[in-house]
mmCIF file with all atom_site columns, C-alpha atoms in Angstrom:
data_model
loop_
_atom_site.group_PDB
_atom_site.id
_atom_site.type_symbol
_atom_site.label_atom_id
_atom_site.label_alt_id
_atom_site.label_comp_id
_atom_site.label_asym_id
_atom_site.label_entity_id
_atom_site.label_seq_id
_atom_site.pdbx_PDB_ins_code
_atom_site.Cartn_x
_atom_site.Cartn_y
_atom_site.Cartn_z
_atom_site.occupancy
_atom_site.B_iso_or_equiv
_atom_site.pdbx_formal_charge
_atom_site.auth_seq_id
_atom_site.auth_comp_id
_atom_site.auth_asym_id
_atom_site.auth_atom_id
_atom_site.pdbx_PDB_model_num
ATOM 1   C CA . UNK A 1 1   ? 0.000   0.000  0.000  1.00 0.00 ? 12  UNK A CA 1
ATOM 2   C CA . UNK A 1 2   ? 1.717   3.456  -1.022 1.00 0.00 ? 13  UNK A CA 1
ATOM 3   C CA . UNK A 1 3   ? 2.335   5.878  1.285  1.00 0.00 ? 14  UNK A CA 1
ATOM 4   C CA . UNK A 1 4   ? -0.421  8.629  2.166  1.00 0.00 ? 15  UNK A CA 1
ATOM 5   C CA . UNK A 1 5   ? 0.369   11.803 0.241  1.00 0.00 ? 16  UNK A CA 1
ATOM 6   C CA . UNK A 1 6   ? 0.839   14.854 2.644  1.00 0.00 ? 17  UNK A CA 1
ATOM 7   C CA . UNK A 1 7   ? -2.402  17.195 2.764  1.00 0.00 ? 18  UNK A CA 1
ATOM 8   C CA . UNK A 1 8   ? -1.852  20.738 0.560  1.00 0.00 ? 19  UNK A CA 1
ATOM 9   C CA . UNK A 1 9   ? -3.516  23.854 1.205  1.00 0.00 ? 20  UNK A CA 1
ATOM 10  C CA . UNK A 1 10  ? -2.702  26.477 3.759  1.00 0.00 ? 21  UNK A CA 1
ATOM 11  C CA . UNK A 1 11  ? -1.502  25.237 7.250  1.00 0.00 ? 22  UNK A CA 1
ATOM 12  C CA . UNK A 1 12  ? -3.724  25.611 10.102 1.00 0.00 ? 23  UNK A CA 1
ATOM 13  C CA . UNK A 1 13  ? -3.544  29.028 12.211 1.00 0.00 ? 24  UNK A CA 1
ATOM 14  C CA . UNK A 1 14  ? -2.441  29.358 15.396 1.00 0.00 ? 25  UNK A CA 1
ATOM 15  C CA . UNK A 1 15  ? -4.867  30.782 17.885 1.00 0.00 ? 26  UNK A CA 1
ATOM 16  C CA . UNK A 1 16  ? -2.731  33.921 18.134 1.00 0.00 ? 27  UNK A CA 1
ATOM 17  C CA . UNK A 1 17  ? -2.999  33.748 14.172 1.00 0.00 ? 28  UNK A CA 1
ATOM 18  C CA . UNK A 1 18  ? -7.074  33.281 14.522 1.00 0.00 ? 29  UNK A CA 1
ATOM 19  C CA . UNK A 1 19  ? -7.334  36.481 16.571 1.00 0.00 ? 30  UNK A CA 1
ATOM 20  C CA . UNK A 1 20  ? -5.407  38.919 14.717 1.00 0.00 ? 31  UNK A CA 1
ATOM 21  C CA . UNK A 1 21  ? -6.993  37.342 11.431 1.00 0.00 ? 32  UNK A CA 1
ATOM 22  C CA . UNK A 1 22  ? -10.413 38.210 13.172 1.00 0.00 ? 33  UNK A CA 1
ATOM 23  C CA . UNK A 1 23  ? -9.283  41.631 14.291 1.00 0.00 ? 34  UNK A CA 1
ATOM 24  C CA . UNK A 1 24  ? -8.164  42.629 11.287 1.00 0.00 ? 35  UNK A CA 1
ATOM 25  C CA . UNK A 1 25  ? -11.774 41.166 9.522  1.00 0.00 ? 36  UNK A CA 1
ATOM 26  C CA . UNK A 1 26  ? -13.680 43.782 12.499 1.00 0.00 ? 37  UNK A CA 1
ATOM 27  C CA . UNK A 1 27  ? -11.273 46.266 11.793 1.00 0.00 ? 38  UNK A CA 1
ATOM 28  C CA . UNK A 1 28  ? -12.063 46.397 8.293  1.00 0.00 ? 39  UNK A CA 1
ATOM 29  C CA . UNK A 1 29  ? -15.769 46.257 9.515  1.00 0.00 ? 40  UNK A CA 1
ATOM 30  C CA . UNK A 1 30  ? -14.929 49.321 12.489 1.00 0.00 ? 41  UNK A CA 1
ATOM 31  C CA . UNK A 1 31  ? -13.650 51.164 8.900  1.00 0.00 ? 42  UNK A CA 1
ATOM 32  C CA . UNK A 1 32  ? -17.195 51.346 6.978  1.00 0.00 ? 43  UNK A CA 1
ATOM 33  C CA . UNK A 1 33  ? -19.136 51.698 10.429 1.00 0.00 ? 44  UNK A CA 1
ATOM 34  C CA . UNK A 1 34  ? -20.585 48.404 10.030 1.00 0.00 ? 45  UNK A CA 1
ATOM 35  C CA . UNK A 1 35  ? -19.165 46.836 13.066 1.00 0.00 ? 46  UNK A CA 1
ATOM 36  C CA . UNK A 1 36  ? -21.272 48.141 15.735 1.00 0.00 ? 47  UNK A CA 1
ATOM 37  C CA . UNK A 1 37  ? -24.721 46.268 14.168 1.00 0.00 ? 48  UNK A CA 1
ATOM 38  C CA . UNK A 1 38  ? -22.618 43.254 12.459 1.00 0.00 ? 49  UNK A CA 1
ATOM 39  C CA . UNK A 1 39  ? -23.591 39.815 14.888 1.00 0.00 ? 50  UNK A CA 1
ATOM 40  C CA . UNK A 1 40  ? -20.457 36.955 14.903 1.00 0.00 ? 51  UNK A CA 1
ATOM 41  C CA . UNK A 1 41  ? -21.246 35.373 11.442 1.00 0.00 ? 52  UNK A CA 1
ATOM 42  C CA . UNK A 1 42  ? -20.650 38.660 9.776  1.00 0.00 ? 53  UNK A CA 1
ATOM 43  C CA . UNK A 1 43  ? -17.540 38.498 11.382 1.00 0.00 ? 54  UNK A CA 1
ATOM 44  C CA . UNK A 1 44  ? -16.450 35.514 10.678 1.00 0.00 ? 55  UNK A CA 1
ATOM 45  C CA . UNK A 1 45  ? -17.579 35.467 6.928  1.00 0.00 ? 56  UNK A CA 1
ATOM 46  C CA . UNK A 1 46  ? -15.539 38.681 6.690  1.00 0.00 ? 57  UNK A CA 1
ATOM 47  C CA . UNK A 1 47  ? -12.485 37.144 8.091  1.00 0.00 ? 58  UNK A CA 1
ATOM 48  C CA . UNK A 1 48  ? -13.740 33.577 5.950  1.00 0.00 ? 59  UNK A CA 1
ATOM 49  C CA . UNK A 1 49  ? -13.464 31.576 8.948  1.00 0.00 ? 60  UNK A CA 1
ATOM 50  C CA . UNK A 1 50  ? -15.944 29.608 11.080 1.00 0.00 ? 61  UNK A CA 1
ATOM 51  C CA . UNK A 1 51  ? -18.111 30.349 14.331 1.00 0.00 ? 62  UNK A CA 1
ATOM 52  C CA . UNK A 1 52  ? -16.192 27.562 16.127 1.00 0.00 ? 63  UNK A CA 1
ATOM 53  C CA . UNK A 1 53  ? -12.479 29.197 15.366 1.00 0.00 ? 64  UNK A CA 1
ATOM 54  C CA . UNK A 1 54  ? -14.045 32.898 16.443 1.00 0.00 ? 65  UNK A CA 1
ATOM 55  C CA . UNK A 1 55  ? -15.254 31.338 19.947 1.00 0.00 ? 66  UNK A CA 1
ATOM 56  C CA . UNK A 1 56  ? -11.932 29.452 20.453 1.00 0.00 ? 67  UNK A CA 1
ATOM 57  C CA . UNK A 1 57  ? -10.562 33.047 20.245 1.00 0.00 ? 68  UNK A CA 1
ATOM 58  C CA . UNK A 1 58  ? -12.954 35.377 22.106 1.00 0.00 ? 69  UNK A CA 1
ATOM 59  C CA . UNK A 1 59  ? -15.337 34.805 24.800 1.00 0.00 ? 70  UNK A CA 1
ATOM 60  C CA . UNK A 1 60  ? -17.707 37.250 22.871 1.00 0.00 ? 71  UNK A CA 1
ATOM 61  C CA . UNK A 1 61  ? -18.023 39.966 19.806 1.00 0.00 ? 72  UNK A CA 1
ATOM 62  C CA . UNK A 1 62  ? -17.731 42.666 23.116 1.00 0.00 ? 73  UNK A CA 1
ATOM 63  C CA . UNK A 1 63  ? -14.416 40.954 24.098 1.00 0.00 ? 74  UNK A CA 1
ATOM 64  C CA . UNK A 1 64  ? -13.518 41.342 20.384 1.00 0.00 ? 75  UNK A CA 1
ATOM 65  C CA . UNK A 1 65  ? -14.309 45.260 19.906 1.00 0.00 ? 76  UNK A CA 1
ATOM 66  C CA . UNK A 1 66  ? -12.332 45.933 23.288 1.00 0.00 ? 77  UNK A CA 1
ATOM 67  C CA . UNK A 1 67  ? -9.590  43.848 22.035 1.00 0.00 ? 78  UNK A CA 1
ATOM 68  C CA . UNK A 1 68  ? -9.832  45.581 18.276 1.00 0.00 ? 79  UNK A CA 1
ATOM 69  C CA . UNK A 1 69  ? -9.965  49.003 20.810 1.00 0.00 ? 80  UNK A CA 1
ATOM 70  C CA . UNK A 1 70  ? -6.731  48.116 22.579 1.00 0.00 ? 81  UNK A CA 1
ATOM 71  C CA . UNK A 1 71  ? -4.861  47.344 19.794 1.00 0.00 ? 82  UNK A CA 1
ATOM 72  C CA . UNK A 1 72  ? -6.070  50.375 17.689 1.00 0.00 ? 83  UNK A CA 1
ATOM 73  C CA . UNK A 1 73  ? -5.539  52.680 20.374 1.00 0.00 ? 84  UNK A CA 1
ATOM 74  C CA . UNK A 1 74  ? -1.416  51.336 20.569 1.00 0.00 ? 85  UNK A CA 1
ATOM 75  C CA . UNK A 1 75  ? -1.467  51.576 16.436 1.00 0.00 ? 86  UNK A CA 1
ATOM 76  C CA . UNK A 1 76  ? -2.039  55.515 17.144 1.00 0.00 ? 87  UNK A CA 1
ATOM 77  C CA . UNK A 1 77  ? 0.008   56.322 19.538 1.00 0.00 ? 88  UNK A CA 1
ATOM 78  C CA . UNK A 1 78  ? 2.880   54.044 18.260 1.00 0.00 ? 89  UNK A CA 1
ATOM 79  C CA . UNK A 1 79  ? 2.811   56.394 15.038 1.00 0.00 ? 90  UNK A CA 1
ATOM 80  C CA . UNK A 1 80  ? 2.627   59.757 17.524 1.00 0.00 ? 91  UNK A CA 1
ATOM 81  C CA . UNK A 1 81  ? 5.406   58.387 19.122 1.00 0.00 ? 92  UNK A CA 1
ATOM 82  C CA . UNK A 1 82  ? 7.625   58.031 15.289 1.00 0.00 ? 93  UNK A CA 1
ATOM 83  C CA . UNK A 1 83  ? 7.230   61.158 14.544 1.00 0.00 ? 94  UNK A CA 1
ATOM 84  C CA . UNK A 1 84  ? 10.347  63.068 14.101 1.00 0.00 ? 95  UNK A CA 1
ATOM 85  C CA . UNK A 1 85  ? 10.680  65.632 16.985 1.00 0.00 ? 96  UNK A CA 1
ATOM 86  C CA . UNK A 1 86  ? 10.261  69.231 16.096 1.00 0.00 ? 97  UNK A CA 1
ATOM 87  C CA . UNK A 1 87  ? 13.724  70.428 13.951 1.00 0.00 ? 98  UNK A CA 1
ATOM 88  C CA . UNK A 1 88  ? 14.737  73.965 13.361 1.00 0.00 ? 99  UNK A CA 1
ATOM 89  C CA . UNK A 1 89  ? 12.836  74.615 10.489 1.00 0.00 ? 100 UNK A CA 1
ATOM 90  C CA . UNK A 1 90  ? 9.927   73.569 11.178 1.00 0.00 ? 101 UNK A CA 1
ATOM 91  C CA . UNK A 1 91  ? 6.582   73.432 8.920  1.00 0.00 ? 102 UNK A CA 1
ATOM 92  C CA . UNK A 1 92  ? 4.032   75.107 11.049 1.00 0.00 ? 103 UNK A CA 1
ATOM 93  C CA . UNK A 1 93  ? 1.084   72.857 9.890  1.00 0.00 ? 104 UNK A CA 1
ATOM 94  C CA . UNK A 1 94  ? 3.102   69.685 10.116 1.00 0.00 ? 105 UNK A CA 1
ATOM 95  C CA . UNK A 1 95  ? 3.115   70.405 13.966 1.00 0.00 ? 106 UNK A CA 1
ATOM 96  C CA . UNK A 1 96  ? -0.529  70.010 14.385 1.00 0.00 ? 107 UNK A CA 1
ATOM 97  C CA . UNK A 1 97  ? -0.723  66.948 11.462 1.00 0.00 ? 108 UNK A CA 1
ATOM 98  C CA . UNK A 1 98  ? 1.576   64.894 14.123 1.00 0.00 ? 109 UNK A CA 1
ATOM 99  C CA . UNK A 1 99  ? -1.511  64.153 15.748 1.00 0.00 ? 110 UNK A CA 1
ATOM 100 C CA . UNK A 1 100 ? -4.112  64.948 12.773 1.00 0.00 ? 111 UNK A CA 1
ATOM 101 C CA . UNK A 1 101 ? -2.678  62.519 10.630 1.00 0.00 ? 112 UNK A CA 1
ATOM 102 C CA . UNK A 1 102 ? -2.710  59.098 12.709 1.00 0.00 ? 113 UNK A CA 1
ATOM 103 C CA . UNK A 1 103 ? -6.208  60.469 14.373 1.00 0.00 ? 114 UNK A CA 1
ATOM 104 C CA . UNK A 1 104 ? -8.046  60.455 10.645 1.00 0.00 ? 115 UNK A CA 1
ATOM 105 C CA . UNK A 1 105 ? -5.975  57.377 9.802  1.00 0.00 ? 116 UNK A CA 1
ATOM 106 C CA . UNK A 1 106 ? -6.413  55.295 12.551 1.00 0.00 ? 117 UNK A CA 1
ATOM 107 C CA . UNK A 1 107 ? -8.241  56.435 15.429 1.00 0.00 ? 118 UNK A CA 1
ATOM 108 C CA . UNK A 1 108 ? -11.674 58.331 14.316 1.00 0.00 ? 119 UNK A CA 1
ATOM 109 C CA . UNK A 1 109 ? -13.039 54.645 13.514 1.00 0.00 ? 120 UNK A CA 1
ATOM 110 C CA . UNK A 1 110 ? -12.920 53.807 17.368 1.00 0.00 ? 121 UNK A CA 1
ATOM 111 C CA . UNK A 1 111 ? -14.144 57.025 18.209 1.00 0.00 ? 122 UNK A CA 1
ATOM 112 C CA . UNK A 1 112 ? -17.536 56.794 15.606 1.00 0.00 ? 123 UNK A CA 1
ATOM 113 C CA . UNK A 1 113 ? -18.159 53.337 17.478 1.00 0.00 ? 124 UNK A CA 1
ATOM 114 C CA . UNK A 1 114 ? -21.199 55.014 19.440 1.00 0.00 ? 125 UNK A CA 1
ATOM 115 C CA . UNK A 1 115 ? -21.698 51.404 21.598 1.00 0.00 ? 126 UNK A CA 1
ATOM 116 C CA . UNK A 1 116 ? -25.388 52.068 22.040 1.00 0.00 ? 127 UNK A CA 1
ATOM 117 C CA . UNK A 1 117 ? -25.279 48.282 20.243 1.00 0.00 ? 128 UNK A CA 1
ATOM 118 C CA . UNK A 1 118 ? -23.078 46.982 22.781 1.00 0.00 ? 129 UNK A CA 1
ATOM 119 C CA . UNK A 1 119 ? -23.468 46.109 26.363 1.00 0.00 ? 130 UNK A CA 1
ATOM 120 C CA . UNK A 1 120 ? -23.198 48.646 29.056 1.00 0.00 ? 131 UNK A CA 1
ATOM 121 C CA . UNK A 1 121 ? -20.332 47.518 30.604 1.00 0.00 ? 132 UNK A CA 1
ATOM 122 C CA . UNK A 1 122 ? -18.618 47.536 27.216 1.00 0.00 ? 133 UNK A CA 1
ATOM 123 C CA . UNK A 1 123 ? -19.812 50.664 26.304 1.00 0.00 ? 134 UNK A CA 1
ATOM 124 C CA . UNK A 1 124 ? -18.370 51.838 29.431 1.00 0.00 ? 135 UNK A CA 1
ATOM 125 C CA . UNK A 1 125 ? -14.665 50.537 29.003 1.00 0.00 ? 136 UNK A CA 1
ATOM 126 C CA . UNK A 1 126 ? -14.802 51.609 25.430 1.00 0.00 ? 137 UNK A CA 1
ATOM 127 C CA . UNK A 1 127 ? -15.269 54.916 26.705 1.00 0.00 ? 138 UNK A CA 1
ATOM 128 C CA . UNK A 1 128 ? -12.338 54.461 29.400 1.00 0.00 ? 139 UNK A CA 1
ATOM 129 C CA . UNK A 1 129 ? -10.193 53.316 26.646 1.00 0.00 ? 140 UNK A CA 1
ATOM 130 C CA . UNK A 1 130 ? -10.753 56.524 24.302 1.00 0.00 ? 141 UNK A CA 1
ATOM 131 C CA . UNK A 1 131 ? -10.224 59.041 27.284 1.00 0.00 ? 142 UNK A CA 1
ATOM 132 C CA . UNK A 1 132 ? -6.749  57.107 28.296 1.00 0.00 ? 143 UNK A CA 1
ATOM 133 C CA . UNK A 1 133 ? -5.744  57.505 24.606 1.00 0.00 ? 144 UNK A CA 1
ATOM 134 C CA . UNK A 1 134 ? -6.605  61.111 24.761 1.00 0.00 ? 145 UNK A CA 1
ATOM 135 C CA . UNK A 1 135 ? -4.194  61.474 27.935 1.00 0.00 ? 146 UNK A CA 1
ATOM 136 C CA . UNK A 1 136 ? -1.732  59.145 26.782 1.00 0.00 ? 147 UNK A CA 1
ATOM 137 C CA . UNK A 1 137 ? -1.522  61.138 23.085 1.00 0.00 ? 148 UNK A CA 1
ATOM 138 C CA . UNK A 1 138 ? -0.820  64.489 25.192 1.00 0.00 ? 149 UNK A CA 1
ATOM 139 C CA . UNK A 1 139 ? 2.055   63.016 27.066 1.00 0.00 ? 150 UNK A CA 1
ATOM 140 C CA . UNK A 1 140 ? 3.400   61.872 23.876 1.00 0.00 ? 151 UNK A CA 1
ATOM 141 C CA . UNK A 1 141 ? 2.513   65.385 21.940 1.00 0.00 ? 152 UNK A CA 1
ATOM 142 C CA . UNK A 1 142 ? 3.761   67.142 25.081 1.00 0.00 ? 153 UNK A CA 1
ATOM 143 C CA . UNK A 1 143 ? 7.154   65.516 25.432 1.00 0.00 ? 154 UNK A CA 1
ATOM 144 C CA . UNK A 1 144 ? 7.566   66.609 21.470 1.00 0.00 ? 155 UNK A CA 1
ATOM 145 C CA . UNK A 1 145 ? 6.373   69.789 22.578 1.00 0.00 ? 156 UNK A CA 1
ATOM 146 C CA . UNK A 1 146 ? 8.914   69.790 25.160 1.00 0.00 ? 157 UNK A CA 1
ATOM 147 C CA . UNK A 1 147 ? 12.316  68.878 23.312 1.00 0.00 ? 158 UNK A CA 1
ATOM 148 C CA . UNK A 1 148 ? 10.798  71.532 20.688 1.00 0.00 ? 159 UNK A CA 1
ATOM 149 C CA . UNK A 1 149 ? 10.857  74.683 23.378 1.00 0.00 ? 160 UNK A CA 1
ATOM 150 C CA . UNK A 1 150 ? 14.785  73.065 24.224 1.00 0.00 ? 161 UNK A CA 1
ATOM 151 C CA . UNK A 1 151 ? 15.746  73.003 20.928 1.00 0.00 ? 162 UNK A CA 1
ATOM 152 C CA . UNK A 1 152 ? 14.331  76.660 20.619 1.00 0.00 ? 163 UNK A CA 1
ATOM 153 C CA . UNK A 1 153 ? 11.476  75.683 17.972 1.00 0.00 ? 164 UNK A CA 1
ATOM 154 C CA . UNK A 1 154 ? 8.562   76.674 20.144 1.00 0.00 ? 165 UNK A CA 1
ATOM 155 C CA . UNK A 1 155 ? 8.682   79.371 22.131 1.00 0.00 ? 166 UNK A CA 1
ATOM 156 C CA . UNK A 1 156 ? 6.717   78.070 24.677 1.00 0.00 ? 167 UNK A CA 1
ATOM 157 C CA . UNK A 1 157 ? 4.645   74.746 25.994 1.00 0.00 ? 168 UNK A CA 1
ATOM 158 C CA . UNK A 1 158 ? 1.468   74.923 24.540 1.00 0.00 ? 169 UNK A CA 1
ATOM 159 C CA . UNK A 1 159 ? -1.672  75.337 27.469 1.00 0.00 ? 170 UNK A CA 1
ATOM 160 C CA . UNK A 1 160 ? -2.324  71.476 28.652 1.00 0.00 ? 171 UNK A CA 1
ATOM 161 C CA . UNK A 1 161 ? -5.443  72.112 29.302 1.00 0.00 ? 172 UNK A CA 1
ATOM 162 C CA . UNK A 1 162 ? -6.506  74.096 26.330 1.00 0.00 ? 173 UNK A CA 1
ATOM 163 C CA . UNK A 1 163 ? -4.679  72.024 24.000 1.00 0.00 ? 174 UNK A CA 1
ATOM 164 C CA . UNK A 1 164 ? -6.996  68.382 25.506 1.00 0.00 ? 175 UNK A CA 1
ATOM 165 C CA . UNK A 1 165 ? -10.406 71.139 25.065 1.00 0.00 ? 176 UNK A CA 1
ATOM 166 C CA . UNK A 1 166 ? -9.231  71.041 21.705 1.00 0.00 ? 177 UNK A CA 1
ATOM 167 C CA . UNK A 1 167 ? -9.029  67.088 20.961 1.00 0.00 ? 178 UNK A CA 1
ATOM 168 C CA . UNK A 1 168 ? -12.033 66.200 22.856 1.00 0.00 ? 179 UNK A CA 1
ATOM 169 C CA . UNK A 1 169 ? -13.616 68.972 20.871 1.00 0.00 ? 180 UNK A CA 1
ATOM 170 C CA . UNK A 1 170 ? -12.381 66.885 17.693 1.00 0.00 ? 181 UNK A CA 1
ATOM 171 C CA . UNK A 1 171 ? -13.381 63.699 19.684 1.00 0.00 ? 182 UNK A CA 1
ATOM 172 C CA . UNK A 1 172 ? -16.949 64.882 20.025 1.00 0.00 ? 183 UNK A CA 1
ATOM 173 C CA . UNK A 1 173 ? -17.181 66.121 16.190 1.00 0.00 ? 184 UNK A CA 1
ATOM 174 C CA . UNK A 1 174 ? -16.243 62.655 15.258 1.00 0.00 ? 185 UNK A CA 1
ATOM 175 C CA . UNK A 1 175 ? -18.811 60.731 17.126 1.00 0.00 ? 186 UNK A CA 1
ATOM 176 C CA . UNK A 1 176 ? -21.774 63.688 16.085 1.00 0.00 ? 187 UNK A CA 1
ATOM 177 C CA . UNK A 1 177 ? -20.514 62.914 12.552 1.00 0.00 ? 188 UNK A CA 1
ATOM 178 C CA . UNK A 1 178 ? -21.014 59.055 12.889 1.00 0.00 ? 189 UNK A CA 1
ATOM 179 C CA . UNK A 1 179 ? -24.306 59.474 14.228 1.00 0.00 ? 190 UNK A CA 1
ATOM 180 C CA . UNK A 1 180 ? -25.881 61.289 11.494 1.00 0.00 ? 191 UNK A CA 1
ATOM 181 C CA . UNK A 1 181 ? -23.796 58.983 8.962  1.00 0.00 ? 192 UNK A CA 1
ATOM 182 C CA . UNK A 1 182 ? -21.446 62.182 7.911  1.00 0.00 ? 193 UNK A CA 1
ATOM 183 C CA . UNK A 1 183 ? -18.424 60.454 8.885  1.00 0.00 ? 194 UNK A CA 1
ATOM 184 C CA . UNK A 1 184 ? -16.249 61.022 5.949  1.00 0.00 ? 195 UNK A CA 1
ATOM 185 C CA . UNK A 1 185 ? -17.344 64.965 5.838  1.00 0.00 ? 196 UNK A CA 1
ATOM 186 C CA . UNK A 1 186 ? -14.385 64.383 9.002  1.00 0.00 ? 197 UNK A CA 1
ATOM 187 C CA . UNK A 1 187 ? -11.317 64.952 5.775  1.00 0.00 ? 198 UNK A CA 1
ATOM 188 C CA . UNK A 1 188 ? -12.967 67.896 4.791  1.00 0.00 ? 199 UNK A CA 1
ATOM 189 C CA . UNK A 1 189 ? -12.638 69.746 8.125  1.00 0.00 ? 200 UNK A CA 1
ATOM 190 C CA . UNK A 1 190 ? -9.197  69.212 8.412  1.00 0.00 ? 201 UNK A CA 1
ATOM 191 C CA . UNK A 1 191 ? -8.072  72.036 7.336  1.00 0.00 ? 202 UNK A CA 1
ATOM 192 C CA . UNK A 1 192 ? -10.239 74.012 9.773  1.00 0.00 ? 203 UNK A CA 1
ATOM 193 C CA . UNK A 1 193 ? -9.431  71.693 13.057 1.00 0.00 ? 204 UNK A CA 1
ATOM 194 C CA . UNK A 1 194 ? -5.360  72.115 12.362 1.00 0.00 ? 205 UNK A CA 1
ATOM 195 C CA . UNK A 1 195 ? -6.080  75.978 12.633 1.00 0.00 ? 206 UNK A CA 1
ATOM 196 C CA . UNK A 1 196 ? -7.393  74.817 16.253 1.00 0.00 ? 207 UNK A CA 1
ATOM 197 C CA . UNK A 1 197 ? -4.379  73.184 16.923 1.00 0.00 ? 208 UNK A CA 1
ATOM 198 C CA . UNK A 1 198 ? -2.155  75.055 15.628 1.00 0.00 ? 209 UNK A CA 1
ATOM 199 C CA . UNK A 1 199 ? -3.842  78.640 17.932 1.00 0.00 ? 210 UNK A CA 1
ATOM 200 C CA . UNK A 1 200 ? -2.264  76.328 20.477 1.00 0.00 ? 211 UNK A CA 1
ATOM 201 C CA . UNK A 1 201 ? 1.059   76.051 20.007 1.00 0.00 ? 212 UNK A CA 1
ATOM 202 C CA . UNK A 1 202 ? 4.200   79.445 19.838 1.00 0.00 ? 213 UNK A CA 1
ATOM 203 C CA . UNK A 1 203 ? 6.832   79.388 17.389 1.00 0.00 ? 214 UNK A CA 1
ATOM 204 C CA . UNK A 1 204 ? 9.841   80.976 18.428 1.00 0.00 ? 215 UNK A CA 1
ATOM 205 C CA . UNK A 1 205 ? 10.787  84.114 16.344 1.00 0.00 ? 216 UNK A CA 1
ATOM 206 C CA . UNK A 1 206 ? 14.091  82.789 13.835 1.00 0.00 ? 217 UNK A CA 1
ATOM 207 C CA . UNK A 1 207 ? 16.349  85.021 15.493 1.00 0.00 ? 218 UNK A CA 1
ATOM 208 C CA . UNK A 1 208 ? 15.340  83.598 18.950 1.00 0.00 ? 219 UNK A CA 1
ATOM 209 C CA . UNK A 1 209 ? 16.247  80.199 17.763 1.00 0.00 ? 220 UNK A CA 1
ATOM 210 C CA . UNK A 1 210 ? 19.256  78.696 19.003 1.00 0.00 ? 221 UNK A CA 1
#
């Protein structure tokens, strides 16, 4: 009797592989707002796997959004953090797209997830998990901010306080945007929320530079 011929076709995934397949599949979901009403076997279809291999991975489609949260939320602020710290010539407008940038990109997604779909207690760590990424993105902003006024750049630290008004003010235009299903009218008014940034921050005059 010959000998059994091996089995083709793509190996099997390990569980680590199953969850990031099926967080990139509700990312991609999270992207064209479809997430929030999508049940498991949307899921699942979009990441062409089966029921059994999502609940091997997560206890729930909740435990899946907070894990697609967490990991979205250290996406962002792992691009804040590579950005180039302010030079000596620098482009005014770039300073505010630091955080612009990444926040269209990446983040707005997480912040149009309204939750009024989800359970309460997810709902409520959702919301936990957006106001530690606004935090965590002005420690990173601040400690560019920072090197900037040593280098001479800036002639000043930016207002703390004013400068968070200003993102939760963006924060709060995203989610009104999701809700009446205007969220890409968000690249439009760009142009207007890096002015509000920008009104934030003090260039150093050229001569002041050292």
């Amino acid at each position: 009797m010959g000998a059994s011929r091996p089995k083709r076709g793509r190996p099997p995934l390990s569980l680590e592989g199953q969850r990031q397949r099926l967080l990139d599949a509700a990312r991609q979901l999270l992207e064209r707002q479809e997430l929030e009403a999508a049940g498991v076997r949307d899921i699942v279809a979009a990441a062409g796997m089966s029921s059994r291999a999502f609940y091997q991975a997560f206890d729930s489609k909740d435990a899946l959004i907070l894990a697609l949260a967490r990991e979205i939320a250290e996406r962002f602020l792992q691009r804040l953090e590579a950005v180039p710290n302010p030079s000596g010539s620098p482009d005014a407008e770039r300073v505010a797209d630091l955080l612009l940038d990444p926040y269209v990109e990446i983040a707005a997604p997480l912040v149009a997830l309204d939750g009024t779909r989800l359970a309460r207690s997810t709902a409520d760590t959702l919301r936990k998990i957006r106001a530690d990424l606004i935090e965590r993105s002005l420690d990173v902003m601040f400690e560019k901010f920072e090197r900037g006024v040593r280098a001479g750049v800036l002639a000043e630290l930016p207002d703390r306080t004013a400068y968070g008004i200003v993102l939760r003010g963006v924060e709060s235009l995203t989610a009104d945007l999701s809700r009446r299903g205007r969220l890409p009218e968000l690249e439009a008014l760009r142009a207007s929320i890096r002015k509000l940034l920008l009104a934030q921050v003090s260039f150093a005059s050229p001569s002041g530079r050292r």
